[in-house]
mmCIF file of C-alpha atoms in Angstrom:
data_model
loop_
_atom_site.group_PDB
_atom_site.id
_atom_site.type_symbol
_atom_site.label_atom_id
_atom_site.label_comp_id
_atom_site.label_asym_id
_atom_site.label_seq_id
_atom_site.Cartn_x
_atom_site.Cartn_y
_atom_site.Cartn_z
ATOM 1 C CA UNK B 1237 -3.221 128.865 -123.464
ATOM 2 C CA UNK B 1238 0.367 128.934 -124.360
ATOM 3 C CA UNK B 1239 2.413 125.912 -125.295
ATOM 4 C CA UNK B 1240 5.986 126.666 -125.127
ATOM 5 C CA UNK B 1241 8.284 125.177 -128.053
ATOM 6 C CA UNK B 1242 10.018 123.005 -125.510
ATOM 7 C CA UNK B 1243 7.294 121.368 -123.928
ATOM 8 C CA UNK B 1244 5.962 120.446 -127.582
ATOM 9 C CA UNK B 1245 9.066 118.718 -128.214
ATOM 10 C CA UNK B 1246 9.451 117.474 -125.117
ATOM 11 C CA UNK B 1247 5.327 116.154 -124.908
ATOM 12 C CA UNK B 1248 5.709 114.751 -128.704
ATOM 13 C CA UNK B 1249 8.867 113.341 -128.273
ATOM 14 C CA UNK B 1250 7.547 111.358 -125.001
ATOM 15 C CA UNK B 1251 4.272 109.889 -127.039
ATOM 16 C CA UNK B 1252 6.241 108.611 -130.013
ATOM 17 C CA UNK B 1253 8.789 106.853 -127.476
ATOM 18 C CA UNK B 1254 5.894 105.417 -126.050
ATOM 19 C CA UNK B 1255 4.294 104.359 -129.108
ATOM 20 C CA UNK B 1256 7.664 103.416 -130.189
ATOM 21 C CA UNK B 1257 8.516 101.328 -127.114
ATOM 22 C CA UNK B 1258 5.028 99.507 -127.261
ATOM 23 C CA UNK B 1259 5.691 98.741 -130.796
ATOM 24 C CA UNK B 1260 8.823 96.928 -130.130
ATOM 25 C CA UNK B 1261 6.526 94.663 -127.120
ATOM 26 C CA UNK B 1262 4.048 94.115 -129.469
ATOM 27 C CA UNK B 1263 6.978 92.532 -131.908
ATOM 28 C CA UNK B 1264 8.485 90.699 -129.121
ATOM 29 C CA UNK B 1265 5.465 89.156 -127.856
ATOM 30 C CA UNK B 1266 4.900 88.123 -131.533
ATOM 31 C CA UNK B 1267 7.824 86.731 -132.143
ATOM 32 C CA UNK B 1268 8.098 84.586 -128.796
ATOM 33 C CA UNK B 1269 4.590 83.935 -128.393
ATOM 34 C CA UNK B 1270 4.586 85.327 -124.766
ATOM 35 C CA UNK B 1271 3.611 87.781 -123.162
ATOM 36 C CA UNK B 1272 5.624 87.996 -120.777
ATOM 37 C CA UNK B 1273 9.701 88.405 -120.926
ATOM 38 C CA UNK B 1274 10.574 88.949 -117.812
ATOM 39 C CA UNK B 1275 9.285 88.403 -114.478
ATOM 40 C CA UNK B 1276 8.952 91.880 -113.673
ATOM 41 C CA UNK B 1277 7.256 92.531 -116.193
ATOM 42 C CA UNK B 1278 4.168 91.368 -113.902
ATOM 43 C CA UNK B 1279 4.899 89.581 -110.893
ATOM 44 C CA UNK B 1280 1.529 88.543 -110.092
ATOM 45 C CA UNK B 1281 0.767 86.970 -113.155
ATOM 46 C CA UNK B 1282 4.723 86.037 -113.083
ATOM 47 C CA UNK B 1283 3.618 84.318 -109.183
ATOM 48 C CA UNK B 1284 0.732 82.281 -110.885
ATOM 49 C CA UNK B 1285 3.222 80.985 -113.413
ATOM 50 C CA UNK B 1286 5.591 79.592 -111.436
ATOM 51 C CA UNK B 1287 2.868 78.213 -108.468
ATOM 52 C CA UNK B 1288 1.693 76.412 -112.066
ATOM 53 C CA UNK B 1289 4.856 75.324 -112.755
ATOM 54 C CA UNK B 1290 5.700 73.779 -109.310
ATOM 55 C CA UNK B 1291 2.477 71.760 -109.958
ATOM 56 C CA UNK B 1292 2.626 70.899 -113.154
ATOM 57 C CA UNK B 1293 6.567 69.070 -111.940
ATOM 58 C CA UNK B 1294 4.594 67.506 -109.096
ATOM 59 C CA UNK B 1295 2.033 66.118 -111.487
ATOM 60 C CA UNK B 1296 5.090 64.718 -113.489
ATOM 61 C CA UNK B 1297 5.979 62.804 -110.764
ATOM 62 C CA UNK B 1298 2.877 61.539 -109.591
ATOM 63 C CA UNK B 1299 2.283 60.570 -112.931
ATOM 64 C CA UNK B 1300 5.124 58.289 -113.157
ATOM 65 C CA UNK B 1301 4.376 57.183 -109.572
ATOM 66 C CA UNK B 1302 0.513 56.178 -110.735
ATOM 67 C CA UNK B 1303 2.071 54.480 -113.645
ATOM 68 C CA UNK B 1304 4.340 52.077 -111.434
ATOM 69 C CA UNK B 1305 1.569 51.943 -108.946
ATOM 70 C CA UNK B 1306 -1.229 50.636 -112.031
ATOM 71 C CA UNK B 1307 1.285 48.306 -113.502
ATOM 72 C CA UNK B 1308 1.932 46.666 -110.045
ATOM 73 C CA UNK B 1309 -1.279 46.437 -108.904
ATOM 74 C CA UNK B 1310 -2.334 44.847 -112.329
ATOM 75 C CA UNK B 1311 0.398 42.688 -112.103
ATOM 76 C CA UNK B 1312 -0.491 41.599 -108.534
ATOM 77 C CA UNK B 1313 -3.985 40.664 -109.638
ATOM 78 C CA UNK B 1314 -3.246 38.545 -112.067
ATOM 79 C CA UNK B 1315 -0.702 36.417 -110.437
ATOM 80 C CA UNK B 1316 -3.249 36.439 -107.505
ATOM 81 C CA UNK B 1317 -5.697 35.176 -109.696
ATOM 82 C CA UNK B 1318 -3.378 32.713 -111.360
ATOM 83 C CA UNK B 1319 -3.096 31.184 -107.291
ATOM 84 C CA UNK B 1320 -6.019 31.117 -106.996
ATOM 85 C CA UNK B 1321 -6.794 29.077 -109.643
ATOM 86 C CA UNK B 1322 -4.172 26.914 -108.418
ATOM 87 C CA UNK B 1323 -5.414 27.159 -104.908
ATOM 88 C CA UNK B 1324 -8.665 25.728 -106.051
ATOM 89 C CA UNK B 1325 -7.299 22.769 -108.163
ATOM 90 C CA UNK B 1326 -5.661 22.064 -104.867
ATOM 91 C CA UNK B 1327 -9.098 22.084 -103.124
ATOM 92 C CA UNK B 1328 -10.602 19.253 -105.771
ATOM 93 C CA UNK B 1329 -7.491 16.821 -104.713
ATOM 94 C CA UNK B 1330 -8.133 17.265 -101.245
ATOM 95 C CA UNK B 1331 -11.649 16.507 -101.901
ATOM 96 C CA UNK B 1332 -11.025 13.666 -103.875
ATOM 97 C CA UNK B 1333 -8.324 12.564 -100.962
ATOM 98 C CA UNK B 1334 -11.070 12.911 -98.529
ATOM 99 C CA UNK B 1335 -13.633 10.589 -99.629
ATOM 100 C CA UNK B 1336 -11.391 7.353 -98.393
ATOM 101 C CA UNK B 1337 -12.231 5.215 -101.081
ATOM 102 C CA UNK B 1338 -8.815 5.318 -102.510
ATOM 103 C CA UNK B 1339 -6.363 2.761 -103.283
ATOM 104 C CA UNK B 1340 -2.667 3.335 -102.599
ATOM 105 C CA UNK B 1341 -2.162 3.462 -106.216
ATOM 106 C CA UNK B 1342 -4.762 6.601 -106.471
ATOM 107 C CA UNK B 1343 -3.346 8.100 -103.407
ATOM 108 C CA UNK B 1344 0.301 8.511 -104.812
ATOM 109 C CA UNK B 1345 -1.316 9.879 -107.856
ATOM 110 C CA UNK B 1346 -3.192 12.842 -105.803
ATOM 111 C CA UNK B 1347 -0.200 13.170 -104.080
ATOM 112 C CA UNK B 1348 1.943 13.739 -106.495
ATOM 113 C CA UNK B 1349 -0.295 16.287 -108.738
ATOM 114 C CA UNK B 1350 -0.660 18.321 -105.339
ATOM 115 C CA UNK B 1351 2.825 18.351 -104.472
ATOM 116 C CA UNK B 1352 3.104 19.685 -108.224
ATOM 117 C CA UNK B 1353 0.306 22.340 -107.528
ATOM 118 C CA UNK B 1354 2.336 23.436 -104.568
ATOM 119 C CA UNK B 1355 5.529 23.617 -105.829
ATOM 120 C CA UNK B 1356 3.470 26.340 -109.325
ATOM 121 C CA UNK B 1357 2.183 28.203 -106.385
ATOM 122 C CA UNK B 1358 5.640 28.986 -104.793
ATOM 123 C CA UNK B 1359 6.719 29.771 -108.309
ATOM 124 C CA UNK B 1360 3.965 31.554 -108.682
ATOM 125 C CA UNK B 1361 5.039 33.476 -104.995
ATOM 126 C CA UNK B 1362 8.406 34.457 -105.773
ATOM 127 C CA UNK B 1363 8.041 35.951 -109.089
ATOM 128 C CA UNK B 1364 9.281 39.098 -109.893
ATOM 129 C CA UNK B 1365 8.173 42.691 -110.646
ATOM 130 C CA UNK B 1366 7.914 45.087 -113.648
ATOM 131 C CA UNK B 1367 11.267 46.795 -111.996
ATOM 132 C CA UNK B 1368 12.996 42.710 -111.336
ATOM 133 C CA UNK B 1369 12.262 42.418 -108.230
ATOM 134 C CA UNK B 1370 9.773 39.711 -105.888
ATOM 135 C CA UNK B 1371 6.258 40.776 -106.384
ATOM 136 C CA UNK B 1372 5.761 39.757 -103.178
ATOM 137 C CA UNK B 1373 8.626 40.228 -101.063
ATOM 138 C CA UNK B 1374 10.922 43.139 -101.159
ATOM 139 C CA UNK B 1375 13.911 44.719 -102.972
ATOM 140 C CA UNK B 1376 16.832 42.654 -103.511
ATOM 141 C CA UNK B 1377 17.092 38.931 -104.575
ATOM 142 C CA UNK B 1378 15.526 37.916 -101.115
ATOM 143 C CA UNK B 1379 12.451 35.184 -102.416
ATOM 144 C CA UNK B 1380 9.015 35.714 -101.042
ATOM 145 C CA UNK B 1381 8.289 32.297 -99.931
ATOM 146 C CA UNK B 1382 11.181 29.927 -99.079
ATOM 147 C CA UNK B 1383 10.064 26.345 -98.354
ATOM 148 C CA UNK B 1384 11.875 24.218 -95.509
ATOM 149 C CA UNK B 1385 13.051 20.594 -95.140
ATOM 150 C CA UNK B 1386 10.665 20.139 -92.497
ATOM 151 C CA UNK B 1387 7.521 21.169 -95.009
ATOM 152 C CA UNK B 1388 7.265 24.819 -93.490
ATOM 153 C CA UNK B 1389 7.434 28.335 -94.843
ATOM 154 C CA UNK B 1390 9.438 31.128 -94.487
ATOM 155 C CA UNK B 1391 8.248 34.274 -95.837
ATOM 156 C CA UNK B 1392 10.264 37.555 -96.585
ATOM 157 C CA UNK B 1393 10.563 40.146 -93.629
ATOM 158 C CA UNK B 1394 8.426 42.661 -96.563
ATOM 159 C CA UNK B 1395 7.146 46.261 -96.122
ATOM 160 C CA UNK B 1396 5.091 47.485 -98.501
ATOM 161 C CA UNK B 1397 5.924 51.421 -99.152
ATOM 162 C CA UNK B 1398 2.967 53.295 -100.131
ATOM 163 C CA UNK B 1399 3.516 55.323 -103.734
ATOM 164 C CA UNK B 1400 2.394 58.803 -103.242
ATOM 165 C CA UNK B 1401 -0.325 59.479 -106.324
ATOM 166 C CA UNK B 1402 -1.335 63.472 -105.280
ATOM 167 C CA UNK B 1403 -0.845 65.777 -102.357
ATOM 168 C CA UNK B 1404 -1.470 63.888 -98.940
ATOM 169 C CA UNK B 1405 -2.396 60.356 -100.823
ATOM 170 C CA UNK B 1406 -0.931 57.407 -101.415
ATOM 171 C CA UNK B 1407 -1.449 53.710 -102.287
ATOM 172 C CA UNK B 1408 -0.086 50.597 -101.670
ATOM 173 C CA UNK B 1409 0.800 49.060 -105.021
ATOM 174 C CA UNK B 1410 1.194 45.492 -103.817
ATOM 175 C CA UNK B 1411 0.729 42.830 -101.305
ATOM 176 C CA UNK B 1412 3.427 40.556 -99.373
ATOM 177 C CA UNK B 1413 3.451 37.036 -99.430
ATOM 178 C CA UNK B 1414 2.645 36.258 -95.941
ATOM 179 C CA UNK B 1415 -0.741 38.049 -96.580
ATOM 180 C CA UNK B 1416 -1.604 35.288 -99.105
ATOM 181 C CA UNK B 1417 -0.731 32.548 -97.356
ATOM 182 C CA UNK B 1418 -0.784 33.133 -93.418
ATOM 183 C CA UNK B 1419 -4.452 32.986 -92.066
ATOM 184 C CA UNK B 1420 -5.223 35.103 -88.981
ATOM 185 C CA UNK B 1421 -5.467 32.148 -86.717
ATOM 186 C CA UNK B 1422 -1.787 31.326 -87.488
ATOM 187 C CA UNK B 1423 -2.994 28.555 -89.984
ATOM 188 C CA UNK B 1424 -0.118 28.600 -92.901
ATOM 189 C CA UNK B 1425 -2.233 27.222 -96.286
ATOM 190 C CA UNK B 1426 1.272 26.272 -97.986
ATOM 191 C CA UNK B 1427 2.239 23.911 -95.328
ATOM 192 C CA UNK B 1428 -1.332 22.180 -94.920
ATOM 193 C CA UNK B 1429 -0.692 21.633 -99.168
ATOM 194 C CA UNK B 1430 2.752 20.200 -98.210
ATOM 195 C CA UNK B 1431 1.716 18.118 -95.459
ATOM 196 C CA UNK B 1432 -1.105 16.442 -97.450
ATOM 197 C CA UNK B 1433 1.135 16.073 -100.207
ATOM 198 C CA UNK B 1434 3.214 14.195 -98.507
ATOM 199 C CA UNK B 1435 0.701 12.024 -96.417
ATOM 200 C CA UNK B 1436 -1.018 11.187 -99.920
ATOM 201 C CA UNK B 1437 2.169 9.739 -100.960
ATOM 202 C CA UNK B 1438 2.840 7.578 -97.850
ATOM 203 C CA UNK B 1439 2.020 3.823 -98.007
ATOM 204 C CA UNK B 1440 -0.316 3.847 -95.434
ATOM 205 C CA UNK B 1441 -3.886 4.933 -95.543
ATOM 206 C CA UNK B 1442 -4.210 7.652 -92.928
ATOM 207 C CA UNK B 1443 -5.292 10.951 -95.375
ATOM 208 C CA UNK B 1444 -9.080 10.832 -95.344
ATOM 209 C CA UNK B 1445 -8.255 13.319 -91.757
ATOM 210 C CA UNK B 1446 -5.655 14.590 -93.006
ATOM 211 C CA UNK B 1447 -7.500 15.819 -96.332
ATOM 212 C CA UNK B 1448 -10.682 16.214 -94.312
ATOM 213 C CA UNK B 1449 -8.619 18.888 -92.055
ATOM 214 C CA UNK B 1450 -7.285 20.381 -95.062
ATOM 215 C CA UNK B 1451 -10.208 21.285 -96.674
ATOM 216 C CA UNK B 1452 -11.277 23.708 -94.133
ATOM 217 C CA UNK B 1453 -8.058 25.311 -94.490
ATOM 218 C CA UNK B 1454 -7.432 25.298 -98.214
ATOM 219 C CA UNK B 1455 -11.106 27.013 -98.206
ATOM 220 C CA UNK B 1456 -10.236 29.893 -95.878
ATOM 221 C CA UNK B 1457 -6.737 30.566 -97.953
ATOM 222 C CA UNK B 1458 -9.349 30.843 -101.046
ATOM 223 C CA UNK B 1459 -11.618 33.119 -99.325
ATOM 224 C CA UNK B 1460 -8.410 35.345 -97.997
ATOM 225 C CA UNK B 1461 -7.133 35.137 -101.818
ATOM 226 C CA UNK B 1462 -9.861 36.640 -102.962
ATOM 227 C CA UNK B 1463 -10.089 39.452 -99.957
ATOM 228 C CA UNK B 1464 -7.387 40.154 -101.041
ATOM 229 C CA UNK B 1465 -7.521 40.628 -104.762
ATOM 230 C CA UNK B 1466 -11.028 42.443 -104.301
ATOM 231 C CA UNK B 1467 -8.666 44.970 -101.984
ATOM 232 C CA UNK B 1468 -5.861 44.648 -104.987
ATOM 233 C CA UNK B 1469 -8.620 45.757 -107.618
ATOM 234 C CA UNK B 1470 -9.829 49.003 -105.488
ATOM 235 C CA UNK B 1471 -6.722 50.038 -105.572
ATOM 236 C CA UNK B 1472 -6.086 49.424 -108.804
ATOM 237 C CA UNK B 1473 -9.300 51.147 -109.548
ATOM 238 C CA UNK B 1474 -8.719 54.159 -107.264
ATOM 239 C CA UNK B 1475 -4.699 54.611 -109.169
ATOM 240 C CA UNK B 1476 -6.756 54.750 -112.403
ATOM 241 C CA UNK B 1477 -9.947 57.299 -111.084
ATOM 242 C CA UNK B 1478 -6.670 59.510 -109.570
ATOM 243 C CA UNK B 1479 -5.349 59.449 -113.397
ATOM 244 C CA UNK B 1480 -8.220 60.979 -114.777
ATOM 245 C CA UNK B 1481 -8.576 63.542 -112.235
ATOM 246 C CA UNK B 1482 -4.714 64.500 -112.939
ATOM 247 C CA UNK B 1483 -5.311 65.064 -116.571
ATOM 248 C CA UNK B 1484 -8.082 67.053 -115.864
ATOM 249 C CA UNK B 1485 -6.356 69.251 -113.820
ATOM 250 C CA UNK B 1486 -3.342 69.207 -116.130
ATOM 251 C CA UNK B 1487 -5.697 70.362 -118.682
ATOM 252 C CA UNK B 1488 -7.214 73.103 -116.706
ATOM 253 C CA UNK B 1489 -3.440 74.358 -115.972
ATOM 254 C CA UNK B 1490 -2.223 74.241 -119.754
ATOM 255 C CA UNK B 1491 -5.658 76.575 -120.223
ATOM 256 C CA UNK B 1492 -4.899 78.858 -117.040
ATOM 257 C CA UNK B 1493 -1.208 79.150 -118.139
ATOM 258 C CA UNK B 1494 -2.265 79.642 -121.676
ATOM 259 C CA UNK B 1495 -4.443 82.813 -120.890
ATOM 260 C CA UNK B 1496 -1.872 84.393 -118.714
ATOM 261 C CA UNK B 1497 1.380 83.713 -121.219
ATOM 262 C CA UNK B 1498 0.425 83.047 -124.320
ATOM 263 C CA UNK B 1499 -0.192 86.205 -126.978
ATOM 264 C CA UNK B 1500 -3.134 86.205 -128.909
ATOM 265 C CA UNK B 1501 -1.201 86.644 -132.531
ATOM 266 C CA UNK B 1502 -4.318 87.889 -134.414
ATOM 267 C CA UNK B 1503 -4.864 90.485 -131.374
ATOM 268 C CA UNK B 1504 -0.972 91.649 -131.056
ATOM 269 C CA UNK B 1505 -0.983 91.803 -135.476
ATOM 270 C CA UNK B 1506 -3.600 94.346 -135.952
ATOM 271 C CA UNK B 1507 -2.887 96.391 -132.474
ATOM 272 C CA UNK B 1508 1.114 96.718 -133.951
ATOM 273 C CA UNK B 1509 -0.106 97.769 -136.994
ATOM 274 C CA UNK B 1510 -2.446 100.618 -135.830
ATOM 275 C CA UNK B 1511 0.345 101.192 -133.425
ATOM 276 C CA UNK B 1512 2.420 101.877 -136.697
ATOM 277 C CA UNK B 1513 0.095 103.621 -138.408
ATOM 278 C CA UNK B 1514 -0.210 106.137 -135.499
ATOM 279 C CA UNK B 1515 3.393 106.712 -135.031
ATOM 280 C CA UNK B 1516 3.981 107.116 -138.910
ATOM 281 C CA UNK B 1517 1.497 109.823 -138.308
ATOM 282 C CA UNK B 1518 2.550 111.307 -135.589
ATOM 283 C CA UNK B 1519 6.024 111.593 -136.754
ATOM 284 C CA UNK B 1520 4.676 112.903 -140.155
ATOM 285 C CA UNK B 1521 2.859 115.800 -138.319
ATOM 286 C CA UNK B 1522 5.992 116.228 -135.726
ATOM 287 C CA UNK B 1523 7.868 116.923 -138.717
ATOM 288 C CA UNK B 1524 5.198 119.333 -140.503
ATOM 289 C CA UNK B 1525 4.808 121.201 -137.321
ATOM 290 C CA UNK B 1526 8.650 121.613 -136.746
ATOM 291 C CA UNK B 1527 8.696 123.227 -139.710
ATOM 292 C CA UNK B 1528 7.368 125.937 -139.400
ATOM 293 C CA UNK B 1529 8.298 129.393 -139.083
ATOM 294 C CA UNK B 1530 6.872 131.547 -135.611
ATOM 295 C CA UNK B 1531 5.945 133.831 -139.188
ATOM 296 C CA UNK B 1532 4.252 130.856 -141.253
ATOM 297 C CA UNK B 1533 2.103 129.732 -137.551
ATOM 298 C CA UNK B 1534 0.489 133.151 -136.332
ATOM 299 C CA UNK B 1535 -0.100 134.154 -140.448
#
């Protein structure tokens, strides 16, 4: 079989671009640590990178969002548990205001502490978030719980926006004032305290009732409380189990993203330098070859 001169140089000359161009990739990849430059370079793999991009922004913000979300819910916890406390001082008073063997004297006394135990409770109400605003209530300066001359509540007009913590969930990172204080029956625990309060410190001895009524109440607004805070906890317990399930899957991206990007250096090292070595070679016996005479190849 004949090989005409052209085709050699033509054949030759197409292998050592090759080599020559794969060399050069080999050097990029090295140098940037990808291997990838350009998107058309492959688009599948070039697809899969930017699907893992859009997730790993989406994780950001979740992230951030399940950070806000733990801190509230922690935050609402605690102050839940700090009324509750509070709540159940209230409860010894009225017990103590309900046995009727009080003077006037030791009626005032009760009186007064409870009004005092009412008035930490509100404070406790209307205190404000990580971000500055009511716990409790919504955003603005609005207060959660707004006591009236008449010994009634008002409580802010609040809704709760859930925080979204991965694709199709959400939790809600808080818990309005009303839902501490209101009981289903319409019963509102803040104005029984207030209205005991006050009948403690009358002159006349008409509480044992009035304390006696109260106690029933006071015990359902515990019971509610801590409804409540049990629901508080899941959530704050669910934020923290949809943490760990984030990192995971952040981890298992970084690993995925790794494989399909990142060059192995020792791999890309020893393939450029046989890829050298060959094209030093072949350009060595290129240049042999082309020298020779028609004379020197059929002697």
């Amino acid at each position: 079989m004949q090989v005409s001169t052209s085709a050699f140089y033509s054949d030759t000359a197409k292998r050592m671009g090759a080599m020559n161009a794969r060399a050069q990739t080999l050097q990029t990849e090295i140098a940037t640590g990808k291997k990838i430059q350009n998107p058309s370079d492959a688009p599948g793999v070039s697809q899969q990178l930017a699907e893992i991009a859009r997730k790993d922004a989406d994780s950001q913000a979740y992230t951030a969002n399940m950070k806000t979300a733990g801190s509230l819910l922690d935050q609402t916890d605690s102050v839940i548990g700090q009324i509750a406390t509070a709540m159940t001082r209230a409860k010894e008073l009225a017990t103590s205001a309900a046995t009727g063997t009080l003077n006037a004297v030791d009626r005032k006394i009760i009186g007064t502490e409870l009004r005092s135990v009412l008035d930490s409770i509100v404070t406790m109400a209307n205190v404000n978030n990580i971000r500055g605003e009511p716990l409790f209530g919504t955003a603005g300066t609005t207060q959660s719980v707004v006591e009236q001359t008449d010994g009634t509540f008002l409580y802010a007009d609040t809704n709760v926006s859930p925080v979204p913590i991965a694709d199709g969930q959400d939790v809600q990172s808080t818990e309005t004032a009303a839902r501490l204080f209101q009981l289903p029956d319409g019963t509102d625990v803040l104005a029984t305290l207030s209205a005991l309060a006050k009948a403690l410190q009358a002159p006349d001895d008409t509480t044992q009732s009035t304390a006696n009524a109260a106690l029933d109440t006071l015990q359902s607004g515990l019971n509610q409380l801590g409804d409540v805070q049990s629901s508080v906890g899941a959530r704050g317990a669910r934020v923290e189990l949809q943490q760990s399930l984030l990192q995971t899957a952040d981890t298992d991206r970084a690993e995925l993203r790794s494989q399909l990007e990142d060059t192995d250096i020792t791999s890309a090292v020893v393939e450029l330098q046989q890829m050298l070595t060959a094209l030093q070679a072949t350009q060595a016996s290129f240049s042999k070859l082309a020298q020779l005479s028609l004379f020197d190849y059929i002697r």
